Amino acid sequence: MPSHKAVVTASVGLHARPAADFVRAVMDTGLPVVIAKDGSPGVDARSLLQVMTADFQHGCTVELTVGETALDGPGSAENAAGVLQFLGDLLAAQGALQPAARH
């Protein structure tokens, strides 16, 4: 089962816009990605409601996975690994994409 670990860098965690951007990217892949943090069961990363209610806070490490049953053909595992890397990079970049806080 392909998997990838990433850190949530958005200051609000996976809530509001960062969650919507992440879920949209997952939907664009066409793969049934699951996102989980240590000690919690995974949730469907294609569901904005599930992602937001799972409370993935700023700085938490998450694991992204795609089940073997979703893969067909010998190149699919490599494709899924690349997709998970891309999604992990998106999570890591979200903190840098946010505007600076105003004082």
PDB file of N, CA and C in Angstrom, residues 3-99:
ATOM      1  N   SER A   3       2.269   4.845   0.660  1.00  0.00           N
ATOM      2  CA  SER A   3       2.007   5.821   1.708  1.00  0.00           C
ATOM      3  C   SER A   3       3.081   6.893   1.687  1.00  0.00           C
ATOM      4  N   HIS A   4       2.761   8.020   2.306  1.00  0.00           N
ATOM      5  CA  HIS A   4       3.695   9.137   2.379  1.00  0.00           C
ATOM      6  C   HIS A   4       3.376   9.944   3.632  1.00  0.00           C
ATOM      7  N   LYS A   5       4.420  10.321   4.380  1.00  0.00           N
ATOM      8  CA  LYS A   5       4.225  11.161   5.563  1.00  0.00           C
ATOM      9  C   LYS A   5       4.511  12.611   5.202  1.00  0.00           C
ATOM     10  N   ALA A   6       3.743  13.521   5.816  1.00  0.00           N
ATOM     11  CA  ALA A   6       3.898  14.952   5.569  1.00  0.00           C
ATOM     12  C   ALA A   6       3.526  15.707   6.834  1.00  0.00           C
ATOM     13  N   VAL A   7       3.921  16.968   6.875  1.00  0.00           N
ATOM     14  CA  VAL A   7       3.596  17.831   8.007  1.00  0.00           C
ATOM     15  C   VAL A   7       2.641  18.916   7.535  1.00  0.00           C
ATOM     16  N   VAL A   8       1.591  19.150   8.312  1.00  0.00           N
ATOM     17  CA  VAL A   8       0.631  20.212   8.019  1.00  0.00           C
ATOM     18  C   VAL A   8       1.267  21.533   8.445  1.00  0.00           C
ATOM     19  N   THR A   9       1.492  22.443   7.498  1.00  0.00           N
ATOM     20  CA  THR A   9       2.178  23.696   7.807  1.00  0.00           C
ATOM     21  C   THR A   9       1.266  24.916   7.826  1.00  0.00           C
ATOM     22  N   ALA A  10       0.046  24.781   7.337  1.00  0.00           N
ATOM     23  CA  ALA A  10      -0.871  25.925   7.359  1.00  0.00           C
ATOM     24  C   ALA A  10      -1.117  26.325   8.811  1.00  0.00           C
ATOM     25  N   SER A  11      -1.078  27.622   9.095  1.00  0.00           N
ATOM     26  CA  SER A  11      -1.203  28.096  10.475  1.00  0.00           C
ATOM     27  C   SER A  11      -2.532  27.704  11.116  1.00  0.00           C
ATOM     28  N   VAL A  12      -3.573  27.513  10.318  1.00  0.00           N
ATOM     29  CA  VAL A  12      -4.877  27.106  10.846  1.00  0.00           C
ATOM     30  C   VAL A  12      -5.071  25.600  10.766  1.00  0.00           C
ATOM     31  N   GLY A  13      -4.039  24.882  10.353  1.00  0.00           N
ATOM     32  CA  GLY A  13      -4.169  23.449  10.158  1.00  0.00           C
ATOM     33  C   GLY A  13      -4.989  23.180   8.906  1.00  0.00           C
ATOM     34  N   LEU A  14      -5.590  22.010   8.822  1.00  0.00           N
ATOM     35  CA  LEU A  14      -6.433  21.695   7.667  1.00  0.00           C
ATOM     36  C   LEU A  14      -7.869  22.114   7.954  1.00  0.00           C
ATOM     37  N   HIS A  15      -8.066  23.414   7.960  1.00  0.00           N
ATOM     38  CA  HIS A  15      -9.381  24.020   8.135  1.00  0.00           C
ATOM     39  C   HIS A  15      -9.547  25.079   7.068  1.00  0.00           C
ATOM     40  N   ALA A  16     -10.777  25.413   6.758  1.00  0.00           N
ATOM     41  CA  ALA A  16     -11.108  26.472   5.813  1.00  0.00           C
ATOM     42  C   ALA A  16     -10.383  26.297   4.484  1.00  0.00           C
ATOM     43  N   ARG A  17      -9.716  27.349   4.024  1.00  0.00           N
ATOM     44  CA  ARG A  17      -9.102  27.324   2.704  1.00  0.00           C
ATOM     45  C   ARG A  17      -8.030  26.244   2.544  1.00  0.00           C
ATOM     46  N   PRO A  18      -7.093  26.057   3.485  1.00  0.00           N
ATOM     47  CA  PRO A  18      -6.106  24.988   3.288  1.00  0.00           C
ATOM     48  C   PRO A  18      -6.764  23.609   3.115  1.00  0.00           C
ATOM     49  N   ALA A  19      -7.809  23.333   3.867  1.00  0.00           N
ATOM     50  CA  ALA A  19      -8.503  22.047   3.740  1.00  0.00           C
ATOM     51  C   ALA A  19      -9.177  21.939   2.383  1.00  0.00           C
ATOM     52  N   ALA A  20      -9.827  23.012   1.955  1.00  0.00           N
ATOM     53  CA  ALA A  20     -10.512  22.995   0.657  1.00  0.00           C
ATOM     54  C   ALA A  20      -9.512  22.805  -0.477  1.00  0.00           C
ATOM     55  N   ASP A  21      -8.375  23.492  -0.412  1.00  0.00           N
ATOM     56  CA  ASP A  21      -7.345  23.339  -1.449  1.00  0.00           C
ATOM     57  C   ASP A  21      -6.804  21.916  -1.479  1.00  0.00           C
ATOM     58  N   PHE A  22      -6.574  21.344  -0.296  1.00  0.00           N
ATOM     59  CA  PHE A  22      -6.060  19.980  -0.215  1.00  0.00           C
ATOM     60  C   PHE A  22      -7.077  18.981  -0.773  1.00  0.00           C
ATOM     61  N   VAL A  23      -8.325  19.091  -0.344  1.00  0.00           N
ATOM     62  CA  VAL A  23      -9.364  18.160  -0.805  1.00  0.00           C
ATOM     63  C   VAL A  23      -9.554  18.278  -2.315  1.00  0.00           C
ATOM     64  N   ARG A  24      -9.523  19.487  -2.838  1.00  0.00           N
ATOM     65  CA  ARG A  24      -9.657  19.693  -4.283  1.00  0.00           C
ATOM     66  C   ARG A  24      -8.508  18.982  -5.016  1.00  0.00           C
ATOM     67  N   ALA A  25      -7.298  19.093  -4.498  1.00  0.00           N
ATOM     68  CA  ALA A  25      -6.149  18.425  -5.117  1.00  0.00           C
ATOM     69  C   ALA A  25      -6.309  16.903  -5.070  1.00  0.00           C
ATOM     70  N   VAL A  26      -6.805  16.396  -3.950  1.00  0.00           N
ATOM     71  CA  VAL A  26      -7.047  14.952  -3.835  1.00  0.00           C
ATOM     72  C   VAL A  26      -8.083  14.517  -4.862  1.00  0.00           C
ATOM     73  N   MET A  27      -9.167  15.270  -4.970  1.00  0.00           N
ATOM     74  CA  MET A  27     -10.221  14.928  -5.936  1.00  0.00           C
ATOM     75  C   MET A  27      -9.677  14.913  -7.366  1.00  0.00           C
ATOM     76  N   ASP A  28      -8.796  15.850  -7.671  1.00  0.00           N
ATOM     77  CA  ASP A  28      -8.212  15.918  -9.012  1.00  0.00           C
ATOM     78  C   ASP A  28      -7.373  14.686  -9.347  1.00  0.00           C
ATOM     79  N   THR A  29      -6.842  13.996  -8.336  1.00  0.00           N
ATOM     80  CA  THR A  29      -6.025  12.805  -8.589  1.00  0.00           C
ATOM     81  C   THR A  29      -6.875  11.616  -9.021  1.00  0.00           C
ATOM     82  N   GLY A  30      -8.121  11.587  -8.588  1.00  0.00           N
ATOM     83  CA  GLY A  30      -8.985  10.453  -8.897  1.00  0.00           C
ATOM     84  C   GLY A  30      -8.725   9.230  -8.024  1.00  0.00           C
ATOM     85  N   LEU A  31      -7.831   9.362  -7.048  1.00  0.00           N
ATOM     86  CA  LEU A  31      -7.505   8.236  -6.173  1.00  0.00           C
ATOM     87  C   LEU A  31      -8.197   8.379  -4.818  1.00  0.00           C
ATOM     88  N   PRO A  32      -8.587   7.259  -4.210  1.00  0.00           N
ATOM     89  CA  PRO A  32      -9.198   7.293  -2.876  1.00  0.00           C
ATOM     90  C   PRO A  32      -8.125   7.408  -1.788  1.00  0.00           C
ATOM     91  N   VAL A  33      -7.671   8.611  -1.547  1.00  0.00           N
ATOM     92  CA  VAL A  33      -6.608   8.861  -0.580  1.00  0.00           C
ATOM     93  C   VAL A  33      -7.197   8.909   0.831  1.00  0.00           C
ATOM     94  N   VAL A  34      -6.473   8.317   1.773  1.00  0.00           N
ATOM     95  CA  VAL A  34      -6.837   8.362   3.187  1.00  0.00           C
ATOM     96  C   VAL A  34      -5.779   9.178   3.899  1.00  0.00           C
ATOM     97  N   ILE A  35      -6.199  10.071   4.804  1.00  0.00           N
ATOM     98  CA  ILE A  35      -5.274  10.869   5.588  1.00  0.00           C
ATOM     99  C   ILE A  35      -5.487  10.531   7.062  1.00  0.00           C
ATOM    100  N   ALA A  36      -4.380  10.332   7.787  1.00  0.00           N
ATOM    101  CA  ALA A  36      -4.466   9.944   9.204  1.00  0.00           C
ATOM    102  C   ALA A  36      -3.333  10.586   9.980  1.00  0.00           C
ATOM    103  N   LYS A  37      -3.575  10.794  11.272  1.00  0.00           N
ATOM    104  CA  LYS A  37      -2.496  11.214  12.167  1.00  0.00           C
ATOM    105  C   LYS A  37      -2.340  10.138  13.218  1.00  0.00           C
ATOM    106  N   ASP A  38      -1.179  10.122  13.881  1.00  0.00           N
ATOM    107  CA  ASP A  38      -0.902   9.088  14.869  1.00  0.00           C
ATOM    108  C   ASP A  38      -2.015   9.002  15.905  1.00  0.00           C
ATOM    109  N   GLY A  39      -2.432   7.782  16.186  1.00  0.00           N
ATOM    110  CA  GLY A  39      -3.434   7.551  17.210  1.00  0.00           C
ATOM    111  C   GLY A  39      -4.871   7.762  16.773  1.00  0.00           C
ATOM    112  N   SER A  40      -5.076   8.076  15.505  1.00  0.00           N
ATOM    113  CA  SER A  40      -6.436   8.305  15.009  1.00  0.00           C
ATOM    114  C   SER A  40      -6.665   7.475  13.750  1.00  0.00           C
ATOM    115  N   PRO A  41      -7.909   7.031  13.561  1.00  0.00           N
ATOM    116  CA  PRO A  41      -8.202   6.317  12.317  1.00  0.00           C
ATOM    117  C   PRO A  41      -8.169   7.295  11.147  1.00  0.00           C
ATOM    118  N   GLY A  42      -7.860   6.806   9.977  1.00  0.00           N
ATOM    119  CA  GLY A  42      -7.811   7.651   8.799  1.00  0.00           C
ATOM    120  C   GLY A  42      -9.193   8.075   8.341  1.00  0.00           C
ATOM    121  N   VAL A  43      -9.223   9.170   7.598  1.00  0.00           N
ATOM    122  CA  VAL A  43     -10.470   9.665   7.015  1.00  0.00           C
ATOM    123  C   VAL A  43     -10.283   9.802   5.510  1.00  0.00           C
ATOM    124  N   ASP A  44     -11.384   9.828   4.803  1.00  0.00           N
ATOM    125  CA  ASP A  44     -11.381   9.980   3.358  1.00  0.00           C
ATOM    126  C   ASP A  44     -10.945  11.403   3.009  1.00  0.00           C
ATOM    127  N   ALA A  45      -9.792  11.540   2.370  1.00  0.00           N
ATOM    128  CA  ALA A  45      -9.251  12.859   2.039  1.00  0.00           C
ATOM    129  C   ALA A  45     -10.027  13.542   0.921  1.00  0.00           C
ATOM    130  N   ARG A  46     -11.008  12.848   0.334  1.00  0.00           N
ATOM    131  CA  ARG A  46     -11.855  13.464  -0.690  1.00  0.00           C
ATOM    132  C   ARG A  46     -13.045  14.174  -0.062  1.00  0.00           C
ATOM    133  N   SER A  47     -13.214  14.054   1.252  1.00  0.00           N
ATOM    134  CA  SER A  47     -14.349  14.634   1.957  1.00  0.00           C
ATOM    135  C   SER A  47     -13.902  15.839   2.784  1.00  0.00           C
ATOM    136  N   LEU A  48     -14.332  17.022   2.391  1.00  0.00           N
ATOM    137  CA  LEU A  48     -13.974  18.235   3.124  1.00  0.00           C
ATOM    138  C   LEU A  48     -14.454  18.148   4.563  1.00  0.00           C
ATOM    139  N   LEU A  49     -15.654  17.669   4.769  1.00  0.00           N
ATOM    140  CA  LEU A  49     -16.203  17.558   6.119  1.00  0.00           C
ATOM    141  C   LEU A  49     -15.359  16.616   6.982  1.00  0.00           C
ATOM    142  N   GLN A  50     -14.995  15.460   6.451  1.00  0.00           N
ATOM    143  CA  GLN A  50     -14.184  14.516   7.222  1.00  0.00           C
ATOM    144  C   GLN A  50     -12.797  15.077   7.527  1.00  0.00           C
ATOM    145  N   VAL A  51     -12.193  15.753   6.570  1.00  0.00           N
ATOM    146  CA  VAL A  51     -10.858  16.321   6.781  1.00  0.00           C
ATOM    147  C   VAL A  51     -10.915  17.414   7.845  1.00  0.00           C
ATOM    148  N   MET A  52     -11.907  18.280   7.766  1.00  0.00           N
ATOM    149  CA  MET A  52     -11.993  19.382   8.728  1.00  0.00           C
ATOM    150  C   MET A  52     -12.330  18.892  10.133  1.00  0.00           C
ATOM    151  N   THR A  53     -13.186  17.895  10.262  1.00  0.00           N
ATOM    152  CA  THR A  53     -13.562  17.419  11.589  1.00  0.00           C
ATOM    153  C   THR A  53     -12.503  16.520  12.217  1.00  0.00           C
ATOM    154  N   ALA A  54     -11.561  16.021  11.422  1.00  0.00           N
ATOM    155  CA  ALA A  54     -10.486  15.187  11.974  1.00  0.00           C
ATOM    156  C   ALA A  54      -9.468  16.026  12.737  1.00  0.00           C
ATOM    157  N   ASP A  55      -9.509  17.334  12.604  1.00  0.00           N
ATOM    158  CA  ASP A  55      -8.681  18.261  13.380  1.00  0.00           C
ATOM    159  C   ASP A  55      -7.188  18.034  13.171  1.00  0.00           C
ATOM    160  N   PHE A  56      -6.754  18.178  11.928  1.00  0.00           N
ATOM    161  CA  PHE A  56      -5.331  18.106  11.603  1.00  0.00           C
ATOM    162  C   PHE A  56      -4.747  19.494  11.850  1.00  0.00           C
ATOM    163  N   GLN A  57      -4.108  19.669  12.988  1.00  0.00           N
ATOM    164  CA  GLN A  57      -3.618  20.974  13.403  1.00  0.00           C
ATOM    165  C   GLN A  57      -2.249  21.290  12.807  1.00  0.00           C
ATOM    166  N   HIS A  58      -1.907  22.577  12.865  1.00  0.00           N
ATOM    167  CA  HIS A  58      -0.598  23.047  12.399  1.00  0.00           C
ATOM    168  C   HIS A  58       0.517  22.248  13.091  1.00  0.00           C
ATOM    169  N   GLY A  59       1.443  21.750  12.293  1.00  0.00           N
ATOM    170  CA  GLY A  59       2.588  21.027  12.827  1.00  0.00           C
ATOM    171  C   GLY A  59       2.403  19.539  13.004  1.00  0.00           C
ATOM    172  N   CYS A  60       1.188  19.039  12.826  1.00  0.00           N
ATOM    173  CA  CYS A  60       1.011  17.592  13.018  1.00  0.00           C
ATOM    174  C   CYS A  60       1.508  16.829  11.789  1.00  0.00           C
ATOM    175  N   THR A  61       2.015  15.643  12.057  1.00  0.00           N
ATOM    176  CA  THR A  61       2.470  14.762  10.989  1.00  0.00           C
ATOM    177  C   THR A  61       1.305  13.866  10.589  1.00  0.00           C
ATOM    178  N   VAL A  62       1.075  13.782   9.297  1.00  0.00           N
ATOM    179  CA  VAL A  62      -0.006  12.951   8.778  1.00  0.00           C
ATOM    180  C   VAL A  62       0.576  11.898   7.841  1.00  0.00           C
ATOM    181  N   GLU A  63      -0.171  10.828   7.677  1.00  0.00           N
ATOM    182  CA  GLU A  63       0.197   9.797   6.713  1.00  0.00           C
ATOM    183  C   GLU A  63      -0.886   9.719   5.654  1.00  0.00           C
ATOM    184  N   LEU A  64      -0.470   9.817   4.411  1.00  0.00           N
ATOM    185  CA  LEU A  64      -1.371   9.715   3.266  1.00  0.00           C
ATOM    186  C   LEU A  64      -1.199   8.334   2.661  1.00  0.00           C
ATOM    187  N   THR A  65      -2.308   7.643   2.410  1.00  0.00           N
ATOM    188  CA  THR A  65      -2.226   6.303   1.841  1.00  0.00           C
ATOM    189  C   THR A  65      -3.272   6.106   0.757  1.00  0.00           C
ATOM    190  N   VAL A  66      -3.003   5.139  -0.097  1.00  0.00           N
ATOM    191  CA  VAL A  66      -3.960   4.677  -1.097  1.00  0.00           C
ATOM    192  C   VAL A  66      -4.006   3.170  -0.962  1.00  0.00           C
ATOM    193  N   GLY A  67      -5.192   2.622  -0.797  1.00  0.00           N
ATOM    194  CA  GLY A  67      -5.345   1.181  -0.636  1.00  0.00           C
ATOM    195  C   GLY A  67      -4.981   0.409  -1.895  1.00  0.00           C
ATOM    196  N   GLU A  68      -4.473  -0.792  -1.698  1.00  0.00           N
ATOM    197  CA  GLU A  68      -4.068  -1.656  -2.814  1.00  0.00           C
ATOM    198  C   GLU A  68      -5.227  -1.933  -3.775  1.00  0.00           C
ATOM    199  N   THR A  69      -6.437  -2.005  -3.253  1.00  0.00           N
ATOM    200  CA  THR A  69      -7.579  -2.328  -4.112  1.00  0.00           C
ATOM    201  C   THR A  69      -7.861  -1.226  -5.124  1.00  0.00           C
ATOM    202  N   ALA A  70      -7.362  -0.011  -4.881  1.00  0.00           N
ATOM    203  CA  ALA A  70      -7.585   1.099  -5.808  1.00  0.00           C
ATOM    204  C   ALA A  70      -6.564   1.102  -6.944  1.00  0.00           C
ATOM    205  N   LEU A  71      -5.567   0.240  -6.842  1.00  0.00           N
ATOM    206  CA  LEU A  71      -4.492   0.230  -7.829  1.00  0.00           C
ATOM    207  C   LEU A  71      -4.720  -0.883  -8.837  1.00  0.00           C
ATOM    208  N   ASP A  72      -4.567  -0.541 -10.112  1.00  0.00           N
ATOM    209  CA  ASP A  72      -4.689  -1.570 -11.142  1.00  0.00           C
ATOM    210  C   ASP A  72      -3.524  -1.435 -12.105  1.00  0.00           C
ATOM    211  N   GLY A  73      -2.848  -2.517 -12.321  1.00  0.00           N
ATOM    212  CA  GLY A  73      -1.702  -2.508 -13.225  1.00  0.00           C
ATOM    213  C   GLY A  73      -0.392  -2.301 -12.494  1.00  0.00           C
ATOM    214  N   PRO A  74       0.699  -2.708 -13.109  1.00  0.00           N
ATOM    215  CA  PRO A  74       1.999  -2.641 -12.460  1.00  0.00           C
ATOM    216  C   PRO A  74       2.503  -1.221 -12.224  1.00  0.00           C
ATOM    217  N   GLY A  75       2.143  -0.249 -13.053  1.00  0.00           N
ATOM    218  CA  GLY A  75       2.627   1.113 -12.879  1.00  0.00           C
ATOM    219  C   GLY A  75       1.818   1.929 -11.902  1.00  0.00           C
ATOM    220  N   SER A  76       0.714   1.375 -11.433  1.00  0.00           N
ATOM    221  CA  SER A  76      -0.181   2.141 -10.571  1.00  0.00           C
ATOM    222  C   SER A  76       0.420   2.464  -9.213  1.00  0.00           C
ATOM    223  N   ALA A  77       1.194   1.550  -8.643  1.00  0.00           N
ATOM    224  CA  ALA A  77       1.797   1.803  -7.335  1.00  0.00           C
ATOM    225  C   ALA A  77       2.777   2.969  -7.424  1.00  0.00           C
ATOM    226  N   GLU A  78       3.573   3.005  -8.504  1.00  0.00           N
ATOM    227  CA  GLU A  78       4.506   4.117  -8.684  1.00  0.00           C
ATOM    228  C   GLU A  78       3.746   5.418  -8.903  1.00  0.00           C
ATOM    229  N   ASN A  79       2.662   5.368  -9.674  1.00  0.00           N
ATOM    230  CA  ASN A  79       1.836   6.548  -9.910  1.00  0.00           C
ATOM    231  C   ASN A  79       1.240   7.043  -8.597  1.00  0.00           C
ATOM    232  N   ALA A  80       0.709   6.119  -7.792  1.00  0.00           N
ATOM    233  CA  ALA A  80       0.112   6.494  -6.506  1.00  0.00           C
ATOM    234  C   ALA A  80       1.162   7.095  -5.582  1.00  0.00           C
ATOM    235  N   ALA A  81       2.364   6.537  -5.575  1.00  0.00           N
ATOM    236  CA  ALA A  81       3.436   7.080  -4.737  1.00  0.00           C
ATOM    237  C   ALA A  81       3.768   8.507  -5.152  1.00  0.00           C
ATOM    238  N   GLY A  82       3.798   8.760  -6.446  1.00  0.00           N
ATOM    239  CA  GLY A  82       4.054  10.113  -6.945  1.00  0.00           C
ATOM    240  C   GLY A  82       2.948  11.079  -6.566  1.00  0.00           C
ATOM    241  N   VAL A  83       1.710  10.620  -6.645  1.00  0.00           N
ATOM    242  CA  VAL A  83       0.566  11.445  -6.262  1.00  0.00           C
ATOM    243  C   VAL A  83       0.636  11.785  -4.774  1.00  0.00           C
ATOM    244  N   LEU A  84       0.955  10.798  -3.952  1.00  0.00           N
ATOM    245  CA  LEU A  84       1.041  11.045  -2.509  1.00  0.00           C
ATOM    246  C   LEU A  84       2.176  12.007  -2.186  1.00  0.00           C
ATOM    247  N   GLN A  85       3.283  11.906  -2.904  1.00  0.00           N
ATOM    248  CA  GLN A  85       4.398  12.848  -2.728  1.00  0.00           C
ATOM    249  C   GLN A  85       3.933  14.265  -3.069  1.00  0.00           C
ATOM    250  N   PHE A  86       3.218  14.404  -4.175  1.00  0.00           N
ATOM    251  CA  PHE A  86       2.684  15.708  -4.582  1.00  0.00           C
ATOM    252  C   PHE A  86       1.761  16.282  -3.513  1.00  0.00           C
ATOM    253  N   LEU A  87       0.851  15.463  -2.989  1.00  0.00           N
ATOM    254  CA  LEU A  87      -0.075  15.930  -1.954  1.00  0.00           C
ATOM    255  C   LEU A  87       0.666  16.300  -0.674  1.00  0.00           C
ATOM    256  N   GLY A  88       1.689  15.521  -0.322  1.00  0.00           N
ATOM    257  CA  GLY A  88       2.502  15.855   0.843  1.00  0.00           C
ATOM    258  C   GLY A  88       3.235  17.172   0.659  1.00  0.00           C
ATOM    259  N   ASP A  89       3.744  17.393  -0.550  1.00  0.00           N
ATOM    260  CA  ASP A  89       4.418  18.659  -0.850  1.00  0.00           C
ATOM    261  C   ASP A  89       3.437  19.830  -0.754  1.00  0.00           C
ATOM    262  N   LEU A  90       2.199  19.604  -1.178  1.00  0.00           N
ATOM    263  CA  LEU A  90       1.175  20.646  -1.061  1.00  0.00           C
ATOM    264  C   LEU A  90       0.939  21.001   0.403  1.00  0.00           C
ATOM    265  N   LEU A  91       0.805  19.989   1.254  1.00  0.00           N
ATOM    266  CA  LEU A  91       0.617  20.253   2.686  1.00  0.00           C
ATOM    267  C   LEU A  91       1.792  21.017   3.265  1.00  0.00           C
ATOM    268  N   ALA A  92       3.001  20.650   2.847  1.00  0.00           N
ATOM    269  CA  ALA A  92       4.203  21.306   3.356  1.00  0.00           C
ATOM    270  C   ALA A  92       4.312  22.746   2.869  1.00  0.00           C
ATOM    271  N   ALA A  93       3.791  23.033   1.689  1.00  0.00           N
ATOM    272  CA  ALA A  93       3.907  24.373   1.113  1.00  0.00           C
ATOM    273  C   ALA A  93       2.812  25.329   1.581  1.00  0.00           C
ATOM    274  N   GLN A  94       1.736  24.807   2.136  1.00  0.00           N
ATOM    275  CA  GLN A  94       0.610  25.674   2.484  1.00  0.00           C
ATOM    276  C   GLN A  94       0.984  26.758   3.492  1.00  0.00           C
ATOM    277  N   GLY A  95       1.895  26.487   4.397  1.00  0.00           N
ATOM    278  CA  GLY A  95       2.303  27.497   5.373  1.00  0.00           C
ATOM    279  C   GLY A  95       2.991  28.673   4.709  1.00  0.00           C
ATOM    280  N   ALA A  96       3.760  28.401   3.668  1.00  0.00           N
ATOM    281  CA  ALA A  96       4.471  29.466   2.956  1.00  0.00           C
ATOM    282  C   ALA A  96       3.535  30.277   2.069  1.00  0.00           C
ATOM    283  N   LEU A  97       2.393  29.704   1.708  1.00  0.00           N
ATOM    284  CA  LEU A  97       1.472  30.386   0.809  1.00  0.00           C
ATOM    285  C   LEU A  97       0.542  31.347   1.517  1.00  0.00           C
ATOM    286  N   GLN A  98       0.499  31.285   2.835  1.00  0.00           N
ATOM    287  CA  GLN A  98      -0.427  32.132   3.582  1.00  0.00           C
ATOM    288  C   GLN A  98       0.157  33.533   3.748  1.00  0.00           C
ATOM    289  N   PRO A  99      -0.711  34.555   3.681  1.00  0.00           N
ATOM    290  CA  PRO A  99      -0.231  35.919   3.893  1.00  0.00           C
ATOM    291  C   PRO A  99       0.247  36.094   5.328  1.00  0.00           C
TER     292      PRO A  99
END
